[in-house]
mmCIF file of C-alpha atoms in Angstrom:
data_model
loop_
_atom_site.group_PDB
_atom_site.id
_atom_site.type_symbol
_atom_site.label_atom_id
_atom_site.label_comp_id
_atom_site.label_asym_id
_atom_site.label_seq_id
_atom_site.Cartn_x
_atom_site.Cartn_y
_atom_site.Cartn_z
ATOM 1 C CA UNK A 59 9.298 46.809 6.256
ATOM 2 C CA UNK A 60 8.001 45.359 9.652
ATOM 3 C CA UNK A 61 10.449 43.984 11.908
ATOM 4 C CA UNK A 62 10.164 42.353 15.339
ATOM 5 C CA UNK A 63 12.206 44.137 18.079
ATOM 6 C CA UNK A 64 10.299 42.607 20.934
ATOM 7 C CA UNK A 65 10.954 39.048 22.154
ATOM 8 C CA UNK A 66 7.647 38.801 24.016
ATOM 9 C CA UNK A 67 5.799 39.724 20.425
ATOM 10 C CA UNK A 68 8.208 37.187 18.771
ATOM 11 C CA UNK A 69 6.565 34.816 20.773
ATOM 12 C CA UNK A 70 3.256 35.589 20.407
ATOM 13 C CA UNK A 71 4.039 35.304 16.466
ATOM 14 C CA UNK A 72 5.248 31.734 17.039
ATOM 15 C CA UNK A 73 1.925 30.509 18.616
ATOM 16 C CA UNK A 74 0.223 32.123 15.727
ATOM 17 C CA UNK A 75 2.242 30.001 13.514
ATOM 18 C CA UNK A 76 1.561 27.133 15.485
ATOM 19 C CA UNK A 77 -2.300 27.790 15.471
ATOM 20 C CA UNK A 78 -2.042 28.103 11.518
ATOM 21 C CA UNK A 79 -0.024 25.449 10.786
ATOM 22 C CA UNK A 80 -2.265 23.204 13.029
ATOM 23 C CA UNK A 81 -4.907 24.146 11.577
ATOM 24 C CA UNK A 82 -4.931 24.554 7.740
ATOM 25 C CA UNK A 83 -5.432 21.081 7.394
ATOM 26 C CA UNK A 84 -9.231 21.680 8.566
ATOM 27 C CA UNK A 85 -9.862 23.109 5.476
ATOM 28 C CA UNK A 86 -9.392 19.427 3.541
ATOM 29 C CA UNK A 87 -12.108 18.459 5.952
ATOM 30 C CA UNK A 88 -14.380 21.331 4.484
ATOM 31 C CA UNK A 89 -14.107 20.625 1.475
ATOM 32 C CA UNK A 90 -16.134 18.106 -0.531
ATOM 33 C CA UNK A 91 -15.917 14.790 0.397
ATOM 34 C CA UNK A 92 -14.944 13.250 -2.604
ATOM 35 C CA UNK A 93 -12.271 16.021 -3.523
ATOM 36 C CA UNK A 94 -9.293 14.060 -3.313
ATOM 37 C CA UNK A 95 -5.862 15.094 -1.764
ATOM 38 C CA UNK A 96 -4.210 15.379 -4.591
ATOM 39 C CA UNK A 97 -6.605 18.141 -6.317
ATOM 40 C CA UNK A 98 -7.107 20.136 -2.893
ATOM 41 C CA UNK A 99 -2.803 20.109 -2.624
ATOM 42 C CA UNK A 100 -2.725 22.396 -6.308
ATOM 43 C CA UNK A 101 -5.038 24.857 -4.176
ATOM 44 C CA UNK A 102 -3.139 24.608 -1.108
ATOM 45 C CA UNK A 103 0.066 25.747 -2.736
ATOM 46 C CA UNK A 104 -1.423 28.262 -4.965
ATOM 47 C CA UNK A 105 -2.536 29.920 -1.384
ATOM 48 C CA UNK A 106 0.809 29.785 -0.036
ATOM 49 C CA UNK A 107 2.236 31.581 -2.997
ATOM 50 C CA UNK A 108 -0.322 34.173 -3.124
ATOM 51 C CA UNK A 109 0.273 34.827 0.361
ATOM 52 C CA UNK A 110 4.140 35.607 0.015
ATOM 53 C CA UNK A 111 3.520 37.924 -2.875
ATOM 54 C CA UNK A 112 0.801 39.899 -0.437
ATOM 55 C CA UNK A 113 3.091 39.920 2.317
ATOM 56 C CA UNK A 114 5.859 41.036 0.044
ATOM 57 C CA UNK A 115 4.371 43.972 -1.222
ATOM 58 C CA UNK A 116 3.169 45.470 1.616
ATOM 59 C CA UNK A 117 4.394 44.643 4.900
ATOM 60 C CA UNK A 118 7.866 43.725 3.326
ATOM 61 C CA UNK A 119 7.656 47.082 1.204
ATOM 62 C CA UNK A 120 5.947 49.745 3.632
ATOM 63 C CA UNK A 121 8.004 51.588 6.220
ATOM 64 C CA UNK A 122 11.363 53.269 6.311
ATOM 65 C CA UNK A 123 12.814 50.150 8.091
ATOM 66 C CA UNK A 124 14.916 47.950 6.057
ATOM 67 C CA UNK A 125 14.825 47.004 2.468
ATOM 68 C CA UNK A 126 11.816 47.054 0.584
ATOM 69 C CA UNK A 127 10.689 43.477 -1.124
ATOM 70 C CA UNK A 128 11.607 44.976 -5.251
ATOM 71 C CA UNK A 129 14.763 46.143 -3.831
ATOM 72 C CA UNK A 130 15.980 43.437 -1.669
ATOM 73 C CA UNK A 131 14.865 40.738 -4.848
ATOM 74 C CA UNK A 132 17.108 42.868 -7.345
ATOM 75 C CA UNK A 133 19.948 42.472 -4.828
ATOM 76 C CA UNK A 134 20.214 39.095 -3.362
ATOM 77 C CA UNK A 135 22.920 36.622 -4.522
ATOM 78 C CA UNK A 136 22.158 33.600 -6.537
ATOM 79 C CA UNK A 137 23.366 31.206 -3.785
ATOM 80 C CA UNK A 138 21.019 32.994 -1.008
ATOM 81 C CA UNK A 139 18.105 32.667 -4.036
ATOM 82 C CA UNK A 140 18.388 28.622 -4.389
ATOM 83 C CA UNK A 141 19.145 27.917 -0.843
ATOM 84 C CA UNK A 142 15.553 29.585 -0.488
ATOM 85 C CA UNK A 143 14.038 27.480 -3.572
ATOM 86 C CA UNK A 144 15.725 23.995 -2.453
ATOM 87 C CA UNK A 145 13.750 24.790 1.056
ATOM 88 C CA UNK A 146 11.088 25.196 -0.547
ATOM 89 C CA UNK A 147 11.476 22.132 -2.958
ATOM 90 C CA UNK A 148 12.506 20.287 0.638
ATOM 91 C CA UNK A 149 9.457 21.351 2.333
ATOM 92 C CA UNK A 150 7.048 20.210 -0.842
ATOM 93 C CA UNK A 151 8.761 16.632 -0.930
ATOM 94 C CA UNK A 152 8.149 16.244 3.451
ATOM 95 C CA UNK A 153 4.865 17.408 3.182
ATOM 96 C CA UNK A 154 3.716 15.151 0.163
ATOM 97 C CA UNK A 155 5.239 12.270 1.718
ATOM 98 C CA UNK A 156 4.239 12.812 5.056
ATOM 99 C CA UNK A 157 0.477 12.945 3.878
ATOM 100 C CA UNK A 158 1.436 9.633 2.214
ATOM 101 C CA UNK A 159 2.677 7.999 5.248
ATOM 102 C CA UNK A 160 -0.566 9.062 7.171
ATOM 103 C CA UNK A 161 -2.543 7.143 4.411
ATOM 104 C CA UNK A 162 -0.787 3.798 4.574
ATOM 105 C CA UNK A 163 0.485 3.645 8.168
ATOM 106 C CA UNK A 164 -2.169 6.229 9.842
ATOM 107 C CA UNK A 165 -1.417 8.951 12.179
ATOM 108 C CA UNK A 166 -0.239 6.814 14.849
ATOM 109 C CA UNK A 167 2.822 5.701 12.758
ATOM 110 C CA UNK A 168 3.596 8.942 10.632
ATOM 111 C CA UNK A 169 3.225 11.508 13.268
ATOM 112 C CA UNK A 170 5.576 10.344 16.214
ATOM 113 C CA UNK A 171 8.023 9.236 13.800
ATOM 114 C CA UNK A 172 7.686 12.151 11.130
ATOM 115 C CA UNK A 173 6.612 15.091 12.968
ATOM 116 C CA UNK A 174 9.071 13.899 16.190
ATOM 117 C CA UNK A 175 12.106 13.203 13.825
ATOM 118 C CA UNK A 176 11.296 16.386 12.318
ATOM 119 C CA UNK A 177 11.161 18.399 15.547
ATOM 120 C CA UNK A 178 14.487 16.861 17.768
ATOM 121 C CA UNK A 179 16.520 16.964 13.969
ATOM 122 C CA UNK A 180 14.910 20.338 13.489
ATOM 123 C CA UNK A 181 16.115 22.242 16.589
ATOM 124 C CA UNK A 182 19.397 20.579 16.477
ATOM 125 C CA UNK A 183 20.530 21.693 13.200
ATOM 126 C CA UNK A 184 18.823 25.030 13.723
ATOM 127 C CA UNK A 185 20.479 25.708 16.776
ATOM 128 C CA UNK A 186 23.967 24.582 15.529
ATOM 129 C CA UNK A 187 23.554 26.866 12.786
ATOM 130 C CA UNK A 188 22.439 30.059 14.978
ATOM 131 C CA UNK A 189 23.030 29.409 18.385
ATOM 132 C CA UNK A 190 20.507 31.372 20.237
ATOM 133 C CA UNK A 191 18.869 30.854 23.766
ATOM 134 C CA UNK A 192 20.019 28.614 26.556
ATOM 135 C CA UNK A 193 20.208 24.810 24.634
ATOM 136 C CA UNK A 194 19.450 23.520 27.913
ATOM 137 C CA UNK A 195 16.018 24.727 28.290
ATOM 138 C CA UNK A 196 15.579 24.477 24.643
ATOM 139 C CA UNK A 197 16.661 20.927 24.298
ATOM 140 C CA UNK A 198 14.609 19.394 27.510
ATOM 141 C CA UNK A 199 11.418 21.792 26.065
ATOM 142 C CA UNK A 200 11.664 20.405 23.215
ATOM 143 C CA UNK A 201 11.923 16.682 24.651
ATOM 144 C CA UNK A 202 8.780 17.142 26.327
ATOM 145 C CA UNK A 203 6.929 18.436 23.508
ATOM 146 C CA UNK A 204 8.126 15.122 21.797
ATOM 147 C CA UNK A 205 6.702 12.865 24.568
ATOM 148 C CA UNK A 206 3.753 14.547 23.856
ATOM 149 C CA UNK A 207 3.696 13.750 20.014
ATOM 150 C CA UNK A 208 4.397 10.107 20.958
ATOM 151 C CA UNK A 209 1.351 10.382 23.774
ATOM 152 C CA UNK A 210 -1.093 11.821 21.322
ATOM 153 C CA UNK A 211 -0.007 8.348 18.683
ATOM 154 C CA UNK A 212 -0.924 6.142 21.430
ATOM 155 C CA UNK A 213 -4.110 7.558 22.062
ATOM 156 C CA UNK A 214 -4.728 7.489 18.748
ATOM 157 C CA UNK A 215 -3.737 4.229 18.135
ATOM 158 C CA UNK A 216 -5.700 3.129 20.837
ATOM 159 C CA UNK A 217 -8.699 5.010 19.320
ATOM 160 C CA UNK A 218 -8.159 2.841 16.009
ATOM 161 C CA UNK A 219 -10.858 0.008 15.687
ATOM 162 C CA UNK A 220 -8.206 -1.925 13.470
ATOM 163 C CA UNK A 221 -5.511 -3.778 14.876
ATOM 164 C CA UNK A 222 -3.373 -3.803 11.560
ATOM 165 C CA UNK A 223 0.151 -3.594 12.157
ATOM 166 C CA UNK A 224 1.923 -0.931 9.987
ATOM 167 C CA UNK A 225 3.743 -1.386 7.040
ATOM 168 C CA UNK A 226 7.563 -1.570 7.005
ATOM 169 C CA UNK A 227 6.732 1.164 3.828
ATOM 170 C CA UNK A 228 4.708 2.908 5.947
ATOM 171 C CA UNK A 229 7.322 3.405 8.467
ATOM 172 C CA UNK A 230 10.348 4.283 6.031
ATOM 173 C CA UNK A 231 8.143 7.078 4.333
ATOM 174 C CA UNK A 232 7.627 8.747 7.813
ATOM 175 C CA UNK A 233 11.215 8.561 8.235
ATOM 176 C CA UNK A 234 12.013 10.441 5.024
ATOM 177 C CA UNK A 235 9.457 12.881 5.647
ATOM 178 C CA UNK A 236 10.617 13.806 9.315
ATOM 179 C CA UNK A 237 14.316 14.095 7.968
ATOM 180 C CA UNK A 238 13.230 16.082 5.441
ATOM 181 C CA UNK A 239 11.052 18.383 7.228
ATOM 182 C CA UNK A 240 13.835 18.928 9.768
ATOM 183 C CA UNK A 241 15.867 20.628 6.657
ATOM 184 C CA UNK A 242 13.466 22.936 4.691
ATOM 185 C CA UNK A 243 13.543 25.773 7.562
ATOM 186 C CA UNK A 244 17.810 25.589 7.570
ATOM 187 C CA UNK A 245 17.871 26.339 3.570
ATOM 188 C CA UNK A 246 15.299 29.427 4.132
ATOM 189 C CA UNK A 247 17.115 30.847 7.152
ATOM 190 C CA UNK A 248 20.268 30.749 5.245
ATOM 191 C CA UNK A 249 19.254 33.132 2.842
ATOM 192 C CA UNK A 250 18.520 35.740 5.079
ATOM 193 C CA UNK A 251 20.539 37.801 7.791
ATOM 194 C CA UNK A 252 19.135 36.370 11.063
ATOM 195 C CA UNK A 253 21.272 38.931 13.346
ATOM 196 C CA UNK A 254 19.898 42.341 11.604
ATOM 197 C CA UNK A 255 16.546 42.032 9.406
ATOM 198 C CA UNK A 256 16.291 45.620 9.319
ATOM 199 C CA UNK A 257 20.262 46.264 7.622
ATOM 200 C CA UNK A 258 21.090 42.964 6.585
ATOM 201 C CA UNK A 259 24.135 42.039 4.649
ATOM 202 C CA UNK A 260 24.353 42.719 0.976
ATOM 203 C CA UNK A 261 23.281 39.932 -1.105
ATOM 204 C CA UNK A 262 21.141 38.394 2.068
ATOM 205 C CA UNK A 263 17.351 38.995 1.904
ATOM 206 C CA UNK A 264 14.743 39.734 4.584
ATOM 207 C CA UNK A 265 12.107 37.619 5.647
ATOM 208 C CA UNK A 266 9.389 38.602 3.335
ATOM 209 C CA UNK A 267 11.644 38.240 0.205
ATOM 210 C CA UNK A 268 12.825 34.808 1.514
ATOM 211 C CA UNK A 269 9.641 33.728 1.891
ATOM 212 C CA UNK A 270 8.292 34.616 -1.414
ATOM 213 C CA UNK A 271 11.601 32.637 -2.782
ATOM 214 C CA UNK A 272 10.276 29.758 -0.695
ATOM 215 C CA UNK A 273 7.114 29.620 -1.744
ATOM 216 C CA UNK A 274 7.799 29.807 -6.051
ATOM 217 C CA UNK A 275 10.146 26.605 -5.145
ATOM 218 C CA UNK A 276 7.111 24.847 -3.411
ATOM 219 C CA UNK A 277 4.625 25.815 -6.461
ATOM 220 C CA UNK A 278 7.084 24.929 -8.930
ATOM 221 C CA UNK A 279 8.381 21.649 -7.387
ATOM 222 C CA UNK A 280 4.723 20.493 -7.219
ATOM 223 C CA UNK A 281 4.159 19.960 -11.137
ATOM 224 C CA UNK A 282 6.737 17.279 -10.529
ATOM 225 C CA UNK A 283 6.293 15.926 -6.678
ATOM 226 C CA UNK A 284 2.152 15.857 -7.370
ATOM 227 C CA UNK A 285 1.736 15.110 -10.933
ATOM 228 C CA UNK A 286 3.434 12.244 -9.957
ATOM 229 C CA UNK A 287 1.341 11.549 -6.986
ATOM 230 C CA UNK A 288 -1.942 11.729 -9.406
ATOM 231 C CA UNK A 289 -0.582 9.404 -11.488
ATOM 232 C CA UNK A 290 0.595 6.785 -9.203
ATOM 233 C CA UNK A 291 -1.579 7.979 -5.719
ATOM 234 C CA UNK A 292 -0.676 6.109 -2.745
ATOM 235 C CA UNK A 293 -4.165 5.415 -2.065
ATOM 236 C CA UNK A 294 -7.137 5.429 -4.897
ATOM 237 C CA UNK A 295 -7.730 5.639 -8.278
ATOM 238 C CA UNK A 296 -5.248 8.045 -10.604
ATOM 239 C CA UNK A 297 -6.507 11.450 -10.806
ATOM 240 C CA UNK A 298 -6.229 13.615 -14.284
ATOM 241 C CA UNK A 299 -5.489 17.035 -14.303
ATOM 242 C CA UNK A 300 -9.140 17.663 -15.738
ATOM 243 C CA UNK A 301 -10.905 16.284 -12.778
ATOM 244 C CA UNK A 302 -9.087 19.543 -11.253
ATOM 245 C CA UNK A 303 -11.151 22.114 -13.145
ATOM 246 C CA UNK A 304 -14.572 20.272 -12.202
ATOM 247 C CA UNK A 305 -14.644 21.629 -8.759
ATOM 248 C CA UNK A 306 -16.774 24.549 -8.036
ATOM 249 C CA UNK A 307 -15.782 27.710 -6.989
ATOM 250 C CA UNK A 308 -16.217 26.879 -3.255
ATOM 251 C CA UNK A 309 -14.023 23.839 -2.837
ATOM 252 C CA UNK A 310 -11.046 25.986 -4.737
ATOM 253 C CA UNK A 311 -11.291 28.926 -2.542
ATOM 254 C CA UNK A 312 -11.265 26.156 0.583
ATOM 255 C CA UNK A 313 -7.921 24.997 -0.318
ATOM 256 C CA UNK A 314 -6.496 28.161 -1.771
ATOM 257 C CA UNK A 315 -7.878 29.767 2.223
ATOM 258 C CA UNK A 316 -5.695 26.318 3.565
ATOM 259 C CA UNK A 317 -2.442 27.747 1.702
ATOM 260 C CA UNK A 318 -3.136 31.120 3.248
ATOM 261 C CA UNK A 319 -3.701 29.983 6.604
ATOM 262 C CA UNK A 320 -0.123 28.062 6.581
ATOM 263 C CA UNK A 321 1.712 31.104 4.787
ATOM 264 C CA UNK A 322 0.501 33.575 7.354
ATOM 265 C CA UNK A 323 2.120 30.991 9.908
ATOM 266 C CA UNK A 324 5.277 30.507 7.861
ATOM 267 C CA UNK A 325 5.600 34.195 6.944
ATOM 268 C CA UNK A 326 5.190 35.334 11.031
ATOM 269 C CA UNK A 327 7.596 32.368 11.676
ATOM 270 C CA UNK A 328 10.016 33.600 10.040
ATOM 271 C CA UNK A 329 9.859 36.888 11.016
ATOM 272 C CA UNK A 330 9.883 36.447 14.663
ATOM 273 C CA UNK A 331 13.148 33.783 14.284
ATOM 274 C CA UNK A 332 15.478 37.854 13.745
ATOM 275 C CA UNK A 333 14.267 37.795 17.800
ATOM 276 C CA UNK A 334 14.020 34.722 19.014
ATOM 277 C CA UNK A 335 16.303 32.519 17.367
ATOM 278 C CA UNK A 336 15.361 30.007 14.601
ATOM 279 C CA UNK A 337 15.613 26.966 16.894
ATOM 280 C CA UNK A 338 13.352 28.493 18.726
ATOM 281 C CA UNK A 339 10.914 29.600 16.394
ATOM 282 C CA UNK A 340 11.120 26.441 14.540
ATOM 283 C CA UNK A 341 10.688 24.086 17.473
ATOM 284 C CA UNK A 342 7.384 26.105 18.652
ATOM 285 C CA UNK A 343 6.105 26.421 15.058
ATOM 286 C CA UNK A 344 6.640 22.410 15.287
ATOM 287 C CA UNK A 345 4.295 22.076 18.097
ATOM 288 C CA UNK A 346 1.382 22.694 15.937
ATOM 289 C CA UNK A 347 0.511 18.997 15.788
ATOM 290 C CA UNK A 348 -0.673 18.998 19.026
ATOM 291 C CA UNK A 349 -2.900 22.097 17.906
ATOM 292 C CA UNK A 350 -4.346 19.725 15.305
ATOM 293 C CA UNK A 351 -5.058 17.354 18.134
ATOM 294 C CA UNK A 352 -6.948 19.688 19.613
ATOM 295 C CA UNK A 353 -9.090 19.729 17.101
ATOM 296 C CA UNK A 354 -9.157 16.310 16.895
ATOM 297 C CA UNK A 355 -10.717 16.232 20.177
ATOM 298 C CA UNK A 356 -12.843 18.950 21.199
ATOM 299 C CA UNK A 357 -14.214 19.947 17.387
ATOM 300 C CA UNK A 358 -13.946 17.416 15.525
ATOM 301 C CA UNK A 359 -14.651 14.754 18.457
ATOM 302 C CA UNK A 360 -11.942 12.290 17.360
ATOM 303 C CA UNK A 361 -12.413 10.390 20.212
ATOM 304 C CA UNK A 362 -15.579 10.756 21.612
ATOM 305 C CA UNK A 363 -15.511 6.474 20.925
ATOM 306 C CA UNK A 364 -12.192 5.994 22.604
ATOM 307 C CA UNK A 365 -12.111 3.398 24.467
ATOM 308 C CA UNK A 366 -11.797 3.731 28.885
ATOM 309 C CA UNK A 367 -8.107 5.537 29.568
ATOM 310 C CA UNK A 368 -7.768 7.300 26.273
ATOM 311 C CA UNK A 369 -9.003 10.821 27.961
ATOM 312 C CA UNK A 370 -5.794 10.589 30.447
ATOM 313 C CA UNK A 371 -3.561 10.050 28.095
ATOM 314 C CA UNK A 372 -4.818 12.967 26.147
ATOM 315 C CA UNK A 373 -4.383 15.099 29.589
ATOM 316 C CA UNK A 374 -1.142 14.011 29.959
ATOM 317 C CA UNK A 375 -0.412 14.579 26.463
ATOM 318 C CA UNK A 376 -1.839 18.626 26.944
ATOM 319 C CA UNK A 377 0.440 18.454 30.619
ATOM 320 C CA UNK A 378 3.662 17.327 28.443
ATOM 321 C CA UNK A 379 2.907 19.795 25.921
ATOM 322 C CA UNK A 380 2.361 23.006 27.453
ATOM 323 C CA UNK A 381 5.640 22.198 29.927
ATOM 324 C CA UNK A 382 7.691 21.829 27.074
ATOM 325 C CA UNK A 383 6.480 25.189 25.190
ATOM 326 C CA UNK A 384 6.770 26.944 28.262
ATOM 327 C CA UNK A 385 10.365 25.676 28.267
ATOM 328 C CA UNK A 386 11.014 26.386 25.217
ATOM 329 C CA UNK A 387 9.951 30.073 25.665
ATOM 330 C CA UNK A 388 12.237 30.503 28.970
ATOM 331 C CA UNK A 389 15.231 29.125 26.609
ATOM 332 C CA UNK A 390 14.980 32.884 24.746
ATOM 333 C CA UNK A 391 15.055 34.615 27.988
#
């Protein structure tokens, strides 16, 4: 099994995760333009599962290190099992919502209010759970990487052409979703021996055997979480689960490579939180949405329209950003 011993290559996991989970979302845009949401999300999970089971089976099984992923399955305890599936579950629920509170109260609404929730709840009940790395630096990092969440919803909101004021359900949604999203990575850390990945405790699994756990409890909760949102969408027309099977081969793999891209974030996530602490890892895994808003801006040009001003907020939101990461790394020191 491969383990991280290094805290500098801990790190450099974590910014991979942050580049992954900032970016998967691309892969909606590349797919066709009338593939809605709802059909791309069955791909996207399916790609997060298959990831775990590939990550599983051979870095979680190859080595002498630790135990290997049909081994450490046969031997963890129920409780460590569903506290892994309810994260998972968790996670599915934040992430559907959160996609619905971007459609009715846009990304200037759900992101400083989801994804900002998500992060300050997030490293709090992490690091009260595993208290690793100096809470001062972590806790002032991580308030400057929130200023520059609530930066990057003013520029966008300023870049909006609309000036419709959000819904009161818009707002509540994004509240649910950031409180949920701040729980999903507690339930998956608890199932797994954050102090020694390579011996852990009997009945506690390692990373790639939580993960796998994680991901069956997103797959599975999704028959429920997204038949429901094809039946009642928040925005558009009911989809049926036969409009599914008429997409071609193309648009399929483009989700299914969306679910990868995440899991190989989630999967090195978790695997660098035995070094550097899951507070840590889970407060720079959060900082992927300013990844996505760099792709907002220099590839997809987001605001190339924006009106006079916009580009120094979006410098200031890069300034806040990188300050707080770079705090936020010096707190595992």
């Amino acid at each position: 099994m491969f383990i991280v011993h290094d805290y500098a290559l801990a790190i450099v996991f974590c910014f991979i995760t942050m580049l992954c989970w900032g970016s998967w979302a691309n892969t909606q845009k590349l797919a066709e333009k009338n593939w809605r949401f709802e059909l791309f999300y069955w791909d996207y999970v399916t790609g997060i599962l298959v990831f775990s089971i590939i990550s599983a089976i051979t870095l979680g099984s190859m080595g002498a290190q630790g135990r290997s992923f049909i081994d450490d399955i046969k031997q963890a305890d129920g409780n460590n099992i569903l506290s892994a599936l309810i994260g998972g579950v968790i996670f599915n629920a934040a992430n559907i919502l959160f996609s619905a509170a971007i459609a009715i109260a846009g990304m200037a609404v759900a992101f400083p209010v989801a994804i900002g929730l998500a992060l300050v709840l997030g490293v709090i009940v992490n690091y009260t759970a595993s208290q690793k790395g100096d809470a001062m630096f972590l806790f002032v990092g991580v308030a400057l990487v929130t200023i520059a969440i609530i930066i990057n919803a003013i520029a966008y909101k300023r870049n909006s052409k609309g000036d419709k004021k959000p819904s009161s359900k818009g707002i509540i949604i994004s509240l649910v979703a950031g409180v949920l999203m701040s729980f999903f990575y507690r339930f998956i850390a608890a199932s797994m021996d954050l102090e020694n990945f390579e011996n852990p405790v009997a009945g506690k699994m390692t990373p790639y055997t939580a993960v796998f756990i994680f991901s069956c409890g997103i797959f599975i909760s999704n028959f429920v979480f997204n038949t429901i949102l094809m039946k009642k969408p928040f925005d558009g027309a009911p989809v049926a689960y036969s409009d599914y099977f008429k997409g071609n081969f193309k648009t399929h793999l483009t989700g299914i490579l969306g679910g990868l891209i995440w899991g190989l974030g989630n999967s090195l996530n978790l695997i660098a939180a035995g070094k550097a602490g899951a507070a840590i890892s889970y407060g720079l895994g959060q900082g992927a949405t300013l990844i996505a808003a760099l792709w907002g801006v220099f590839i997809w040009k987001e605001f190339r329209n924006a009106p006079a001003g916009t580009n120094k907020l979006l410098a200031f939101m890069f300034l806040f950003f990188i300050a707080g990461i770079a705090l936020i790394i010096i707190a595992g020191l």
